[in-house]
Short mmCIF file of C-alpha atoms in Angstrom, two decimals:
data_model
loop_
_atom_site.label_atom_id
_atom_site.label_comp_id
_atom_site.label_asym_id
_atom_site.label_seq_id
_atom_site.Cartn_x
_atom_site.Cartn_y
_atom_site.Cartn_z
CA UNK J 18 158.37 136.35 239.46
CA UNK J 19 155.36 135.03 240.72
CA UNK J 20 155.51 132.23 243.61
CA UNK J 21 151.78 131.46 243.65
CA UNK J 22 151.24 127.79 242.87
CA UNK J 23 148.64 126.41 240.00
CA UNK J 24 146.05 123.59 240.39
CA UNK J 25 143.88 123.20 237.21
CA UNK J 26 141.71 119.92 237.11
CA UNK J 27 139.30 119.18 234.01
CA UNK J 28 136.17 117.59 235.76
CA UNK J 29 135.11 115.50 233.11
CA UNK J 30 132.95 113.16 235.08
CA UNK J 31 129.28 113.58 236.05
CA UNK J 32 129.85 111.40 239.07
CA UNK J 33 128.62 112.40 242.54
CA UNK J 34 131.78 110.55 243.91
CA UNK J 35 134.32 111.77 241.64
CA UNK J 36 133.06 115.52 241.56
CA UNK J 37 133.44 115.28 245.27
CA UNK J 38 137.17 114.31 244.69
CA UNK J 39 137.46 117.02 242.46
CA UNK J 40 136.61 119.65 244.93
CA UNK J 41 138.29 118.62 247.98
CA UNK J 42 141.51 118.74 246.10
CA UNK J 43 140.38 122.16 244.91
CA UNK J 44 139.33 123.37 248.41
CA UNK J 45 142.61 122.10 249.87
CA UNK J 46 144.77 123.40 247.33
CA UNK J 47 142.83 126.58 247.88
CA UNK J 48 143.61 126.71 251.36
CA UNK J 49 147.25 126.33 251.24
CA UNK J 50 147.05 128.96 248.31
CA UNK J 51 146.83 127.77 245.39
CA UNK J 52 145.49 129.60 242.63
CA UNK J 53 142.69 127.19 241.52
CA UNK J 54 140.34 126.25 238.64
CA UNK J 55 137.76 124.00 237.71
CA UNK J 56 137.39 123.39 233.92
CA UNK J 57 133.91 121.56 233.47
CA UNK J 58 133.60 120.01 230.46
CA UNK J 59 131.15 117.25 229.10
CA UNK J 60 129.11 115.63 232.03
CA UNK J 61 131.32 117.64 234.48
CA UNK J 62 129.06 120.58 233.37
CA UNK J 63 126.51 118.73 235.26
CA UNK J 64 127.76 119.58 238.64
CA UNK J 65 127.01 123.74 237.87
CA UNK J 66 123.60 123.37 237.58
CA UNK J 67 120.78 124.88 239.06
CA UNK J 68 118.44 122.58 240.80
CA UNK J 69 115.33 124.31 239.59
CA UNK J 70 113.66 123.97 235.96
CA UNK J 71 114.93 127.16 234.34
CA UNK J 72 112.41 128.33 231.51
CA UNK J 73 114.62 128.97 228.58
CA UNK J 74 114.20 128.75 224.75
CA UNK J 75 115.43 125.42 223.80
CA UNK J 76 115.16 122.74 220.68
CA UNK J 77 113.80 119.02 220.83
CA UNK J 78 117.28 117.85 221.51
CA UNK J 79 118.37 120.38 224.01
CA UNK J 80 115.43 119.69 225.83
CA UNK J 81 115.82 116.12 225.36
CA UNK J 82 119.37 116.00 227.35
CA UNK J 83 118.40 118.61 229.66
CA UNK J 84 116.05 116.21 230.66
CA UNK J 85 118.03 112.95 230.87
CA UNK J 86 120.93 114.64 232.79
CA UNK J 87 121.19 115.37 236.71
CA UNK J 88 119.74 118.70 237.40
CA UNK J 89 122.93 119.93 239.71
CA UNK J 90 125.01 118.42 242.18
CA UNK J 91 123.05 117.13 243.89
CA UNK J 92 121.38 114.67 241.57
CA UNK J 93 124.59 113.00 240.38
CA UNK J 94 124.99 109.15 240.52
CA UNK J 95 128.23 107.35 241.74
CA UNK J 96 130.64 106.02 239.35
CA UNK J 97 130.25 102.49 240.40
CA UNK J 98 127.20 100.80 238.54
CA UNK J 99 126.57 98.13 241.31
CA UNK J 100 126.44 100.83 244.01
CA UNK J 101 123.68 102.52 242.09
CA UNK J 102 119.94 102.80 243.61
CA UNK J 103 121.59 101.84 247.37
CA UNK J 104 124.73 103.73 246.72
CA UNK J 105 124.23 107.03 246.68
CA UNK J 106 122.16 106.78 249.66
CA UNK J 107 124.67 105.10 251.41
CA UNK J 108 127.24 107.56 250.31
CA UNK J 109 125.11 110.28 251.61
CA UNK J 110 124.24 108.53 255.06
CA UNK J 111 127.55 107.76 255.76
CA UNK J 112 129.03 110.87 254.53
CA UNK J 113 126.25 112.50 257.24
CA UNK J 114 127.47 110.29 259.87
CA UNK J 115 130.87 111.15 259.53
CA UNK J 116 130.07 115.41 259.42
CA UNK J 117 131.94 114.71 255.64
CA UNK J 118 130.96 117.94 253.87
CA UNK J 119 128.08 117.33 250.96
CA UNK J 120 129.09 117.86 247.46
CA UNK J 121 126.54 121.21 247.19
CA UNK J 122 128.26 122.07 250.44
CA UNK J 123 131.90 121.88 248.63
CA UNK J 124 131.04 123.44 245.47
CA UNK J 125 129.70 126.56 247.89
CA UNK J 126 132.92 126.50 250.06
CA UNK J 127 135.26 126.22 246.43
CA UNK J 128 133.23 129.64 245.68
CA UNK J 129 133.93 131.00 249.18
CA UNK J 130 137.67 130.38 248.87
CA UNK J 131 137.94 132.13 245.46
CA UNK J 132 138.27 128.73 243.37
CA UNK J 133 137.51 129.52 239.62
CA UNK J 134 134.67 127.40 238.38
CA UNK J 135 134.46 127.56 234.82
CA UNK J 136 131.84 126.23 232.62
CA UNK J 137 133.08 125.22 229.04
CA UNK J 138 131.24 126.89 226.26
CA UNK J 139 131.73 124.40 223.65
CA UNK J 140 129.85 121.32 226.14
CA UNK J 141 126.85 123.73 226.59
CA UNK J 142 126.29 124.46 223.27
CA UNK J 143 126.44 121.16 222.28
CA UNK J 144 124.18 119.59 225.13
CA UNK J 145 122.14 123.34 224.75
CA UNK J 146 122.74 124.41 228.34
CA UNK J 147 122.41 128.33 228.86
CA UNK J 148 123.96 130.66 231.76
CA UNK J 149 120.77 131.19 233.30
CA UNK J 150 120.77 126.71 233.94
CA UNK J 151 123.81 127.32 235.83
CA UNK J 152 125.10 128.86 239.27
CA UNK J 153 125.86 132.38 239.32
CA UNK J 154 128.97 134.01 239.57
CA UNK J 155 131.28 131.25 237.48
CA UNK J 156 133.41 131.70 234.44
CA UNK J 157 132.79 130.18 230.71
CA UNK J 158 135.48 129.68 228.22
CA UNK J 159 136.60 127.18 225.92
CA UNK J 160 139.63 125.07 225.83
CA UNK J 161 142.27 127.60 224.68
CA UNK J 162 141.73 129.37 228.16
CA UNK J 163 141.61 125.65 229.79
CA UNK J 164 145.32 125.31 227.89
CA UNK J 165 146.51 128.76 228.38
CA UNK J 166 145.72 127.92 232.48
CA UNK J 167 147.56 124.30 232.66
CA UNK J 168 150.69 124.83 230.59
CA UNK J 169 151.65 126.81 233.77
CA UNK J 170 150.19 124.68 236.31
CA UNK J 171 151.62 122.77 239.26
CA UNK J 172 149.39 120.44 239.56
CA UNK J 173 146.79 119.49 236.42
CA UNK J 174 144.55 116.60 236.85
CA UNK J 175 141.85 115.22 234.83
CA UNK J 176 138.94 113.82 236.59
CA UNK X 30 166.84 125.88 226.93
CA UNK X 31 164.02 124.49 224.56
CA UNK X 32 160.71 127.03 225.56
CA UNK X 33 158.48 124.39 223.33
CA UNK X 34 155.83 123.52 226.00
CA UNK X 35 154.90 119.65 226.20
CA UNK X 36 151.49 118.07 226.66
CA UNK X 37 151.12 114.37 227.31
CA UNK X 38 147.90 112.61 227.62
CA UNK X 39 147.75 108.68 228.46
CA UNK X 40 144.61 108.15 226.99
CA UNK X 41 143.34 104.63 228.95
CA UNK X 42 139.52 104.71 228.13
CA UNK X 43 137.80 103.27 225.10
CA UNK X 44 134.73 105.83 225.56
CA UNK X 45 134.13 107.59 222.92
CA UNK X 46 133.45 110.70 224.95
CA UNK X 47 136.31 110.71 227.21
CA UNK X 48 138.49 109.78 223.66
CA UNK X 49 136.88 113.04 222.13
CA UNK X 50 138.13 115.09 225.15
CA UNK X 51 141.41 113.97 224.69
CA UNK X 52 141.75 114.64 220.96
CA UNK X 53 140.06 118.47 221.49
CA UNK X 54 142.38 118.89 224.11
CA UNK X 55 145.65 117.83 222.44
CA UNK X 56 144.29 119.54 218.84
CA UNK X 57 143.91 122.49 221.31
CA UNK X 58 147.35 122.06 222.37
CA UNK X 59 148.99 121.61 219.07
CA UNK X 60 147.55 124.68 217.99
CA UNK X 61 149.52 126.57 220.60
CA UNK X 62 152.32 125.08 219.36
CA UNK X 63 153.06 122.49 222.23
CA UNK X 64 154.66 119.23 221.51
CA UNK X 65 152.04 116.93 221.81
CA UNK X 66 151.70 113.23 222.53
CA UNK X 67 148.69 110.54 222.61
CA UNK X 68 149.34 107.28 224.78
CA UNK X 69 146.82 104.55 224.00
CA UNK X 70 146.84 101.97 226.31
CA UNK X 71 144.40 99.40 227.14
CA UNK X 72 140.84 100.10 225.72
CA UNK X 73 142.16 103.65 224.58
CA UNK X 74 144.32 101.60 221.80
CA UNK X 75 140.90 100.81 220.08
CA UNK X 76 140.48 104.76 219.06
CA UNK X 77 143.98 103.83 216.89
CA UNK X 78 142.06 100.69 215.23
CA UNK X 79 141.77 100.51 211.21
CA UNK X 80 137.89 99.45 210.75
CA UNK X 81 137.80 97.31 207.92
CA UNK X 82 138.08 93.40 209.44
CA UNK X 83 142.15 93.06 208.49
CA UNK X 84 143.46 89.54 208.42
CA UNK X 85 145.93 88.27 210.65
CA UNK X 86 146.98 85.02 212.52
CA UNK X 87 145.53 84.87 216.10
CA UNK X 88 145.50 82.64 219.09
CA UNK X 89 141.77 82.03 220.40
CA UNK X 90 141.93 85.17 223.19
CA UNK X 91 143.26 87.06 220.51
CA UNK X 92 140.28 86.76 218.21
CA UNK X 93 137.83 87.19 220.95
CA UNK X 94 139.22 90.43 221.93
CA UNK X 95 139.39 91.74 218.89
CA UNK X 96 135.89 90.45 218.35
CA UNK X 97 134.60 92.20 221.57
CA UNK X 98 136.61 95.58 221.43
CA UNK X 99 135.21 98.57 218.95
CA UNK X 100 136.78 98.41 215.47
CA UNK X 101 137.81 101.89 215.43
CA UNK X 102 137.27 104.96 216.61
CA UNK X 103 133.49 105.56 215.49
CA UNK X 104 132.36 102.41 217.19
CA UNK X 105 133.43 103.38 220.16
CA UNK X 106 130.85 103.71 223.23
CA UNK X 107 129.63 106.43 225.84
CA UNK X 108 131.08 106.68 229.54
CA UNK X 109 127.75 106.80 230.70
CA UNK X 110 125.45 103.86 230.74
CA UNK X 111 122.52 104.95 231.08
CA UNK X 112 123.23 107.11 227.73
CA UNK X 113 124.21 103.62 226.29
CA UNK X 114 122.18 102.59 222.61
CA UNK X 115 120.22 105.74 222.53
CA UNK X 116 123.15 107.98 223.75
CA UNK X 117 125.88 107.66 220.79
CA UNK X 118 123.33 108.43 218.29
CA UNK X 119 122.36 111.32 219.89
CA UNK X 120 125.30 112.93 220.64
CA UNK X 121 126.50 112.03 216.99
CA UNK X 122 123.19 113.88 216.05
CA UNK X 123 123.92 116.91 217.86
CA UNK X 124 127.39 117.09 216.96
CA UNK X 125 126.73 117.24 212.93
CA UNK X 126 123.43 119.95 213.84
CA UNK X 127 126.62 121.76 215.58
CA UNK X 128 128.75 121.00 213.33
CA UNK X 129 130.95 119.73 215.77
CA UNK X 130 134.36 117.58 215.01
CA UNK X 131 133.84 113.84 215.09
CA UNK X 132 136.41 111.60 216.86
CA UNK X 133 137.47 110.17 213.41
CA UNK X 134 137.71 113.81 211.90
CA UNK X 135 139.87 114.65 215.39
CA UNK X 136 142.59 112.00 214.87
CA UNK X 137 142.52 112.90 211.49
CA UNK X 138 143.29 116.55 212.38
CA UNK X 139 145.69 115.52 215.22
CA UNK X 140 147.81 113.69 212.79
CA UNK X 141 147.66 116.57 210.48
CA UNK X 142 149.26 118.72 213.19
CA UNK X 143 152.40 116.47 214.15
CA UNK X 144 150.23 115.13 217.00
CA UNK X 145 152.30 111.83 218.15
CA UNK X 146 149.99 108.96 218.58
CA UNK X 147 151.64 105.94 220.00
CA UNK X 148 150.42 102.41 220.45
CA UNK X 149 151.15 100.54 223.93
CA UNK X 150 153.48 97.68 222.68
CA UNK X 151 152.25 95.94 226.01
CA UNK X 152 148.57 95.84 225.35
CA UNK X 153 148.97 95.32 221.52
CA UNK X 154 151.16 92.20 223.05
CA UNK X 155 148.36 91.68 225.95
CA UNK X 156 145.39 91.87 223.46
CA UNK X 157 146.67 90.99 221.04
CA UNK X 158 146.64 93.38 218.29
CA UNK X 159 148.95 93.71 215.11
CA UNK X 160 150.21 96.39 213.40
CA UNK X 161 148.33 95.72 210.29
CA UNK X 162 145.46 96.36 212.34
CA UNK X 163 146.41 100.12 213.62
CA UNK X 164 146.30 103.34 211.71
CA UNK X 165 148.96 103.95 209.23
CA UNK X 166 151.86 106.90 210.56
CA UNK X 167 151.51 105.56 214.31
CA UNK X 168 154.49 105.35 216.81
CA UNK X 169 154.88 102.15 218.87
CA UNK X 170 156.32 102.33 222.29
CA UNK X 171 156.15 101.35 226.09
CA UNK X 172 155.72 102.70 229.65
CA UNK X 173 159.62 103.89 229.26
CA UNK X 174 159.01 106.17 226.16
CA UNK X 175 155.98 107.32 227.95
CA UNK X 176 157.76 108.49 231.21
CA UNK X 177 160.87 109.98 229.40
CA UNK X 178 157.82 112.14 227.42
CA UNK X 179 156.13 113.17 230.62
CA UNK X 180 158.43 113.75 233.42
CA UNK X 181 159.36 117.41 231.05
CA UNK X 182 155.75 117.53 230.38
CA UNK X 183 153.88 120.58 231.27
CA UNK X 184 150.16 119.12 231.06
CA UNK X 185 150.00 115.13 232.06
CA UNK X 186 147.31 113.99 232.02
CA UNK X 187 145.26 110.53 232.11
CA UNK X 188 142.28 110.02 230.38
CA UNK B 9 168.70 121.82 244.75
CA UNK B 10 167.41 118.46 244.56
CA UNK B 11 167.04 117.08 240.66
CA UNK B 12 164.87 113.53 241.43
CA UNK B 13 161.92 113.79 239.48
CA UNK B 14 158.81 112.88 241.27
CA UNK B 15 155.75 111.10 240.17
CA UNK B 16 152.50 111.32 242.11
CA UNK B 17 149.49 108.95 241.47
CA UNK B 18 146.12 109.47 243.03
CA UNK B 19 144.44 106.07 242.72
CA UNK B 20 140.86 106.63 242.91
CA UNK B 21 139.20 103.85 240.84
CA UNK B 22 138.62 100.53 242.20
CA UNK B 23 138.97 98.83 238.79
CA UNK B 24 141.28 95.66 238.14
CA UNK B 25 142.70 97.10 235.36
CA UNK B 26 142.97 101.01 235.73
CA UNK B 27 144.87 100.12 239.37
CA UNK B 28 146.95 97.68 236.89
CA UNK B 29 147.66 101.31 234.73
CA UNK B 30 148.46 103.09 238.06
CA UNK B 31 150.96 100.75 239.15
CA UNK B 32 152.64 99.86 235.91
CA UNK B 33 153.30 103.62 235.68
CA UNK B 34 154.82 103.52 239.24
CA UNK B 35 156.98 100.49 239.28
CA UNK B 36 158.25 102.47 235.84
CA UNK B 37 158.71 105.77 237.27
CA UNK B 38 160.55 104.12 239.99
CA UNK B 39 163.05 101.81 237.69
CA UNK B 40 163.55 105.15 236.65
CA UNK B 41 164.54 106.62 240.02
CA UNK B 42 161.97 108.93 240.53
CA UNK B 43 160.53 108.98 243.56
CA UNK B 44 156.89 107.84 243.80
CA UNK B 45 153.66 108.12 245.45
CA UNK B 46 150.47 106.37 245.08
CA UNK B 47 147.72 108.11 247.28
CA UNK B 48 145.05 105.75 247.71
CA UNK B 49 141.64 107.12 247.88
CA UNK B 50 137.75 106.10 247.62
CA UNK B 51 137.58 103.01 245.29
CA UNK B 52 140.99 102.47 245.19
CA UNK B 53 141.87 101.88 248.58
CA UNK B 54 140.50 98.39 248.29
CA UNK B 55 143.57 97.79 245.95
CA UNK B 56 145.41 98.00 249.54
CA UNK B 57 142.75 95.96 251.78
CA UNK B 58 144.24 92.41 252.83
CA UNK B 59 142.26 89.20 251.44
CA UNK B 60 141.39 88.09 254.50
CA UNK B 61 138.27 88.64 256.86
CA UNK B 62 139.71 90.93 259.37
CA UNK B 63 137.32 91.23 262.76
CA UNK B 64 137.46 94.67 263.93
CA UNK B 65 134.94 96.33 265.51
CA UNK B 66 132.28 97.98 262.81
CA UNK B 67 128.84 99.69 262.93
CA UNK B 68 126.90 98.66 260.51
CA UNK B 69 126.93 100.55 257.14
CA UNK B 70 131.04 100.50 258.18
CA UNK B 71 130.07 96.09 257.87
CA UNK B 72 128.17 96.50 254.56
CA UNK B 73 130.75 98.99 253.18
CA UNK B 74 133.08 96.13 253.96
CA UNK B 75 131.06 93.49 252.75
CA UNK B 76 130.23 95.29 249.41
CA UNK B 77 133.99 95.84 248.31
CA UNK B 78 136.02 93.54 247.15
CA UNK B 79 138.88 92.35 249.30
CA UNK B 80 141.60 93.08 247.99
CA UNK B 81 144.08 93.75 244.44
CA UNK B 82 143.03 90.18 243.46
CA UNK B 83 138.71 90.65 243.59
CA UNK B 84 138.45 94.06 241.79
CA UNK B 85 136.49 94.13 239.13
CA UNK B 86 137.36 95.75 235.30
CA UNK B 87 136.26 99.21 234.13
CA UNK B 88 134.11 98.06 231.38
CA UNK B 89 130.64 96.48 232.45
CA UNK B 90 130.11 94.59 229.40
CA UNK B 91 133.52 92.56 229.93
CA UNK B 92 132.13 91.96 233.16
CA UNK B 93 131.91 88.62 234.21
CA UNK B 94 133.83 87.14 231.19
CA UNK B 95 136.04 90.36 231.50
CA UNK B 96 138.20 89.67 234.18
CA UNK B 97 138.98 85.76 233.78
CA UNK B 98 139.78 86.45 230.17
CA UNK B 99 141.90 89.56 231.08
CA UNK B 100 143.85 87.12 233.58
CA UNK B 101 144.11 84.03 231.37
CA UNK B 102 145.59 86.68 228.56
CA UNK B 103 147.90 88.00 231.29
CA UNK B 104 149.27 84.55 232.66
CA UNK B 105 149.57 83.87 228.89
CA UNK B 106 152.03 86.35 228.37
CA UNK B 107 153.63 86.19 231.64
CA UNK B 108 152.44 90.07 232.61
CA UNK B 109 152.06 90.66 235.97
CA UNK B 110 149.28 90.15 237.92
CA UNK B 111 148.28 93.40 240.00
CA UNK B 112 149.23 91.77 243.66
CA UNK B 113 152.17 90.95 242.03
CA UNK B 114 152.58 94.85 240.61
CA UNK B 115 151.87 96.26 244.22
CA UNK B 116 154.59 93.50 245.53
CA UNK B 117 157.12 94.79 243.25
CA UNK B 118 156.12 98.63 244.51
CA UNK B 119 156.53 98.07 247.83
CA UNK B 120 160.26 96.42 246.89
CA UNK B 121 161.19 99.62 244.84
CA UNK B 122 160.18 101.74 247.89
CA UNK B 123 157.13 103.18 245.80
CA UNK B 124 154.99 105.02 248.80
CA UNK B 125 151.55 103.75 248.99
CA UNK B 126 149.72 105.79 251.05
CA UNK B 127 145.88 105.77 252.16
CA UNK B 128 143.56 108.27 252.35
CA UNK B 129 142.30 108.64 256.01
CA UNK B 130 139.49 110.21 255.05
CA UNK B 131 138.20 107.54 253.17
CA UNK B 132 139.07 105.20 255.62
CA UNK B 133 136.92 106.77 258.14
CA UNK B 134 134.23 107.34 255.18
CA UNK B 135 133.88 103.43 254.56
CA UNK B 136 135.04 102.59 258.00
CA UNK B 137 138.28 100.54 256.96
CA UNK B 138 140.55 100.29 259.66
CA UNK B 139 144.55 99.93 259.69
CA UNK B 140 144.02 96.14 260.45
CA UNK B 141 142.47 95.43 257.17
CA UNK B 142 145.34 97.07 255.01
CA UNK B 143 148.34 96.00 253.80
CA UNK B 144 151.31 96.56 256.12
CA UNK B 145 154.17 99.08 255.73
CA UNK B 146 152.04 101.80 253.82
CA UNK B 147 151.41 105.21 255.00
CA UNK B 148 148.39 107.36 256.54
CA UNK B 149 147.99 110.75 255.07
CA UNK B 150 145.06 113.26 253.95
CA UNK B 151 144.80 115.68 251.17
CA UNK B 152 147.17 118.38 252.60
CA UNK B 153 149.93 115.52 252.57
CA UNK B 154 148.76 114.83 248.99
CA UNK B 155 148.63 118.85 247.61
CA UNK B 156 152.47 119.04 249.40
CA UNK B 157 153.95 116.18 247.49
CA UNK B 158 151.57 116.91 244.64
CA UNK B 159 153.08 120.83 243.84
CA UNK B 160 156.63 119.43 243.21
CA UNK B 161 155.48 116.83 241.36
CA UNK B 162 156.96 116.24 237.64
CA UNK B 163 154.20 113.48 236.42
CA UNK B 164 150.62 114.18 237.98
CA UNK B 165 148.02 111.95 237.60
CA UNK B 166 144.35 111.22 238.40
CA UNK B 167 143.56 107.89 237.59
#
């Protein structure tokens, strides 16, 4: 019987701040060895783009939201509306200060350390993303797989 | 020993995105044969409201809130504000060219499957809404039913 | 082999009422004798800063940080920015109403029931909050403190 311990977290949120929650839990978890994965669903899917324009095939809506949403981690606002415009720069400053690891920087490291990123099929065909938008090397699959993952997990969190 | 697997969601937010999420997820769930349950508390209890106008005697607060909050599940907003006015339509838009679930047709589905959706006696109490006012074939309950549910659930989560 | 069941919060909003959520789930869980952690992190370590001006020794985004957040359980603000403003005195005035508890009064009763509230160093060092400024008799940990209580954990929640 196997020992290994399970973290699955849903990141829901398209928030700079709480993606960067989401992945230091992941990265920890990782390194006291965890099995871990990353479901991103909805505005979480945000966080697995690429930060160049990708020329794909795409309808008035598709392109529409492609548009309107961040364009990878990077780009993500903070969850708090009255940080916004200072905020993030704050954030960033501070976090820079400090030698606090950039959200690109953890997403990388979560990838290093064997962390499954997943990207959830049903969000991208609804907001029209395709696998060439988003980083290389990550998983896609729909909820089933999401469920099949957590009903054995140690630790599941929704973020 | 029981082997049925539990899933319980608190579902807290009255966004009509983060509500969907919930819904898919606990559908998804039920379909694997868990034994699911829905928590609404707070804003989350408006997904469970009837939206026809019902009448019932209120205090002052009372009516205000149940002025202010969504009348049901389709009235419910986005998590993002920046989406806000032109975002709901939108998504709605893409869903039906999809043909994606709405969040009225997932309730409806959840309760089909045995789903258990229960009401937060405190908030009802707090914000003052009635019975009359809920869904038909709802379960009422507090913070105690909730943590006898969870602390054997498999997948907790908060929403 | 040890049968308390164990509930572990991580409290990462700053809103009035999902910290009310978080701790009305805790003071539960611990009526019920499990035993009980809230890890307080990003946003929602303010629920544990102490109303009053504390003068420590800042730089200066550490000052603005600390000028920018509220002070305390009592100044947080409500999830939803159109209740904003209204929002929270209506939310109170509904609360004294119905004799709920107010949230200093939920973090009171926490602390009683030997609920651990713990900070998040690294946020404190983030925002430059210092021990001075936070409540007394709480504890100091990181996320490897967090993932260890977190993995035995029967109730696991992000809120």
């Amino acid at each position: 019987m196997s020992e290994t311990k399970k973290t699955i977290i849903v990141l829901f949120s398209g928030d700079y701040d709480k993606a960067m929650a989401a992945y230091i839990i992941a990265n920890g978890a990782a390194a006291y060895d965890h099995e871990v994965t990353i479901f991103h669903t909805f505005w979480g899917l945000n966080a697995l783009r690429k930060d160049e324009n990708i020329q794909v095939k795409k309808g008035f809506m598709e392109k529409m939201f492609g548009k309107m949403m961040p364009r990878g981690a990077d780009k993500m606002g903070l969850s708090k509306m009255h940080f916004a415009g200072m905020g993030p720069k704050m954030i960033k400053g501070v976090m820079k200060k400090h030698n606090a690891m950039s959200l690109p920087s953890l997403i990388e490291m979560a990838q290093e350390q064997d962390v499954k990123l997943v990207a959830c099929t049903m969000t991208m065909d609804l907001l029209g993303l395709q696998k060439e938008e988003l980083l290389d090397n990550i998983d896609y699959a729909g909820v089933a797989a999401y469920l099949g993952d957590a009903e054995d997990g140690n630790v599941n969190l929704f973020i």
